[in-house]
Amino acid sequence: MLRAERRRRGDLAAAMAIVAVLAVLACLIAFYSQAARTTSTTAPGPAPAAPDPPVDAPATVTEAWRAPSAATVAPVVVGPTLVTGDGPDTVGRDPVTGVQRWAYRRDLQLCVVGSGWGLALAVYRNGAYCSEVTALQAGSGERGPTRTADAPDDAQLLDDGWMVTATGRNHLESWRSDLVETLEYGEVRSPAQPKTQPRAHCSHASVAISYARLGVLERCPGERGDRLTTFRQKDTEAEHPDEEASTPLSVAGTRLVALSKHRTAVLFPGTAGGAAKLSVRDEDGREVAGYPLDLPPADLAGDPPGGVTPTVTAHGIVLWWTGSRTIALSETELRPLWTLPGALGPGALLPLLAPADPAGPTERLLIPVPGGLAVTDPATGQVIRTIPVDRGGYQGPVLLGALGPMIFEQRGPELVALR
């Protein structure tokens, strides 16, 4: 009897050892097979310095180079590098020449390329999800932190300077700089703790992030109007979202425009022939101000592409592109300040060399318009002059970026560099 018990104990120990060895082998196989399907070409030598900015916005520009970049929503400028993403390739380019400095390739298709914490972020599709996330050093292309995410195929990356959030129709998650997840909201594939999501079956119509606040406009079963929900971001791991407020709205078809430290701006469509309204709300979701807006029906129809309203924060204002015009909002109160009709995108700042005259400008606000770039006074919205740009037959949205003397335009699936 004693011998039989010893045998059973020995058999159990041997079986556990075999299982442990097999688990290690499986991890090694997975690691090396993934490595075999990944090509990483880092930049030779130290990272070059970013090119010097211009003295002023140029009078004219010509196309310097272009590259396919269907995986970027807007130009991705990180440190001294312009990053493009297309197909399986994430490429760090010299901003002046467009020549490849480094490249990262998987045997997977890119979902989106963005940036955060001075790193390029490449998100690849693996199966039904955009789950393979890799951080890349901007100057060299060397790999940094990685993570497995649950981002859906329509994900965009939003960076507020502290956290990066991957958006989606029914799921969003936020990461800190080591790519550890700090917030997860919506439909969760395999929750470690059940019943932590208050509205797992709601769809996300639009999302915005700013100042460690995250906002989402939801459409929930059984609710006639939309729902505005905001969160306070934390840098600790948390499966249960730290909800600031969740407020049912009176109508459907609204759009989340922007957040500030204490305010949230929501676009309400016009009803019964009335004008649209920008509703500004406090941290509890209560309306504190409302501003009528004269917007065409096309600007109010449907949800924003990718669930993110095109905005850029620059020079103490939030530049909001409605689809037919750019509206400047005060950065703190989100109050409309001026409107530039006919704009093709929100615009961007072009930093300038420090002027000899202390009263001289240190940056120029550029807004894309048909046939050019409008050099605009950020305080008043007055167009000072227009830089001619030949975009050929392209007539869609234009998202801008700048680095040194270079101006970058995202035109659909292409990145075009101007100088």
C-alpha angles and dihedrals in degrees: 000000000000091000091052092052091049089050092052091049091048092048091051092050091048092049091050090050091051091050091050092050091048091050091052091047091050091052091048092049091049092047097048095040089053090047090050089054092050127079117195118183110183126200117266116243129355121331112270121239119261113263117262116264120246126261090240141347109292122255091223136011135197131196111271099181143326136209137186110261111162092153095063122080093195133001109297107218113179121172108308094342140086109212124206130185128199133153106331096337130098107186132188109210138192101254094220100046104019090230114151114257097174139353138200119196133182131183084244133082120256118245099186141340120211140142143244138164091011091302132112112238120209119191117193131192117244110178115317095343138063088236110144110085122179129178115214129196107248097221100041108017091234113156119255130174120347133194143178110241137186095223115149123235093264094056123145125189118235119192122195094176093262108046134022117217126200108210132204146161094268107004139046134175136183129216135197123221095282088052092248109150113247101172135024123181136176128013109011119196100210111004114199088210118035123225095024094122114079096199108018094157098053120105121230112235098178138355135199135178134196140145094006090306123118124197132189132182108216136196109209131189112259095018118110096203134040122271126230114210126178132187138196111231121229130190094226127090110267132166093184108071116235098234116203096186140332116203129181111227125217097238142032126234096055124145131216107230109175148333132221128184093282107005139069125200119210126182113224117198118234116264129205091003094310126135123269116258135215104218114201114201137188128234091279092055095252119139112249098171139009128199123192113228130199102221129155118246092252090063090056099044120105130339124306115271110276090004093279125110109223107250136152126193111220137154094356094309136094112232109210121190110205096186096266104037144014117246120195116217126192107256095230106034097026089226117157111253106173142342132223109200120211097029119152096207143355096274134224143235122262107207115220135205113270104274123234087231108069088213092055123107120273095192142014127222112228122192121185114238132167107293098006155357117291113221098215136191103239092208098054108012091237113152107234095188140326126244108216115238124183107213095171111216096339112121104162132101119310121209116193139213134168139203123173108319092339125103116196127203124195104210107181108292094352134081114212123193119208131192 
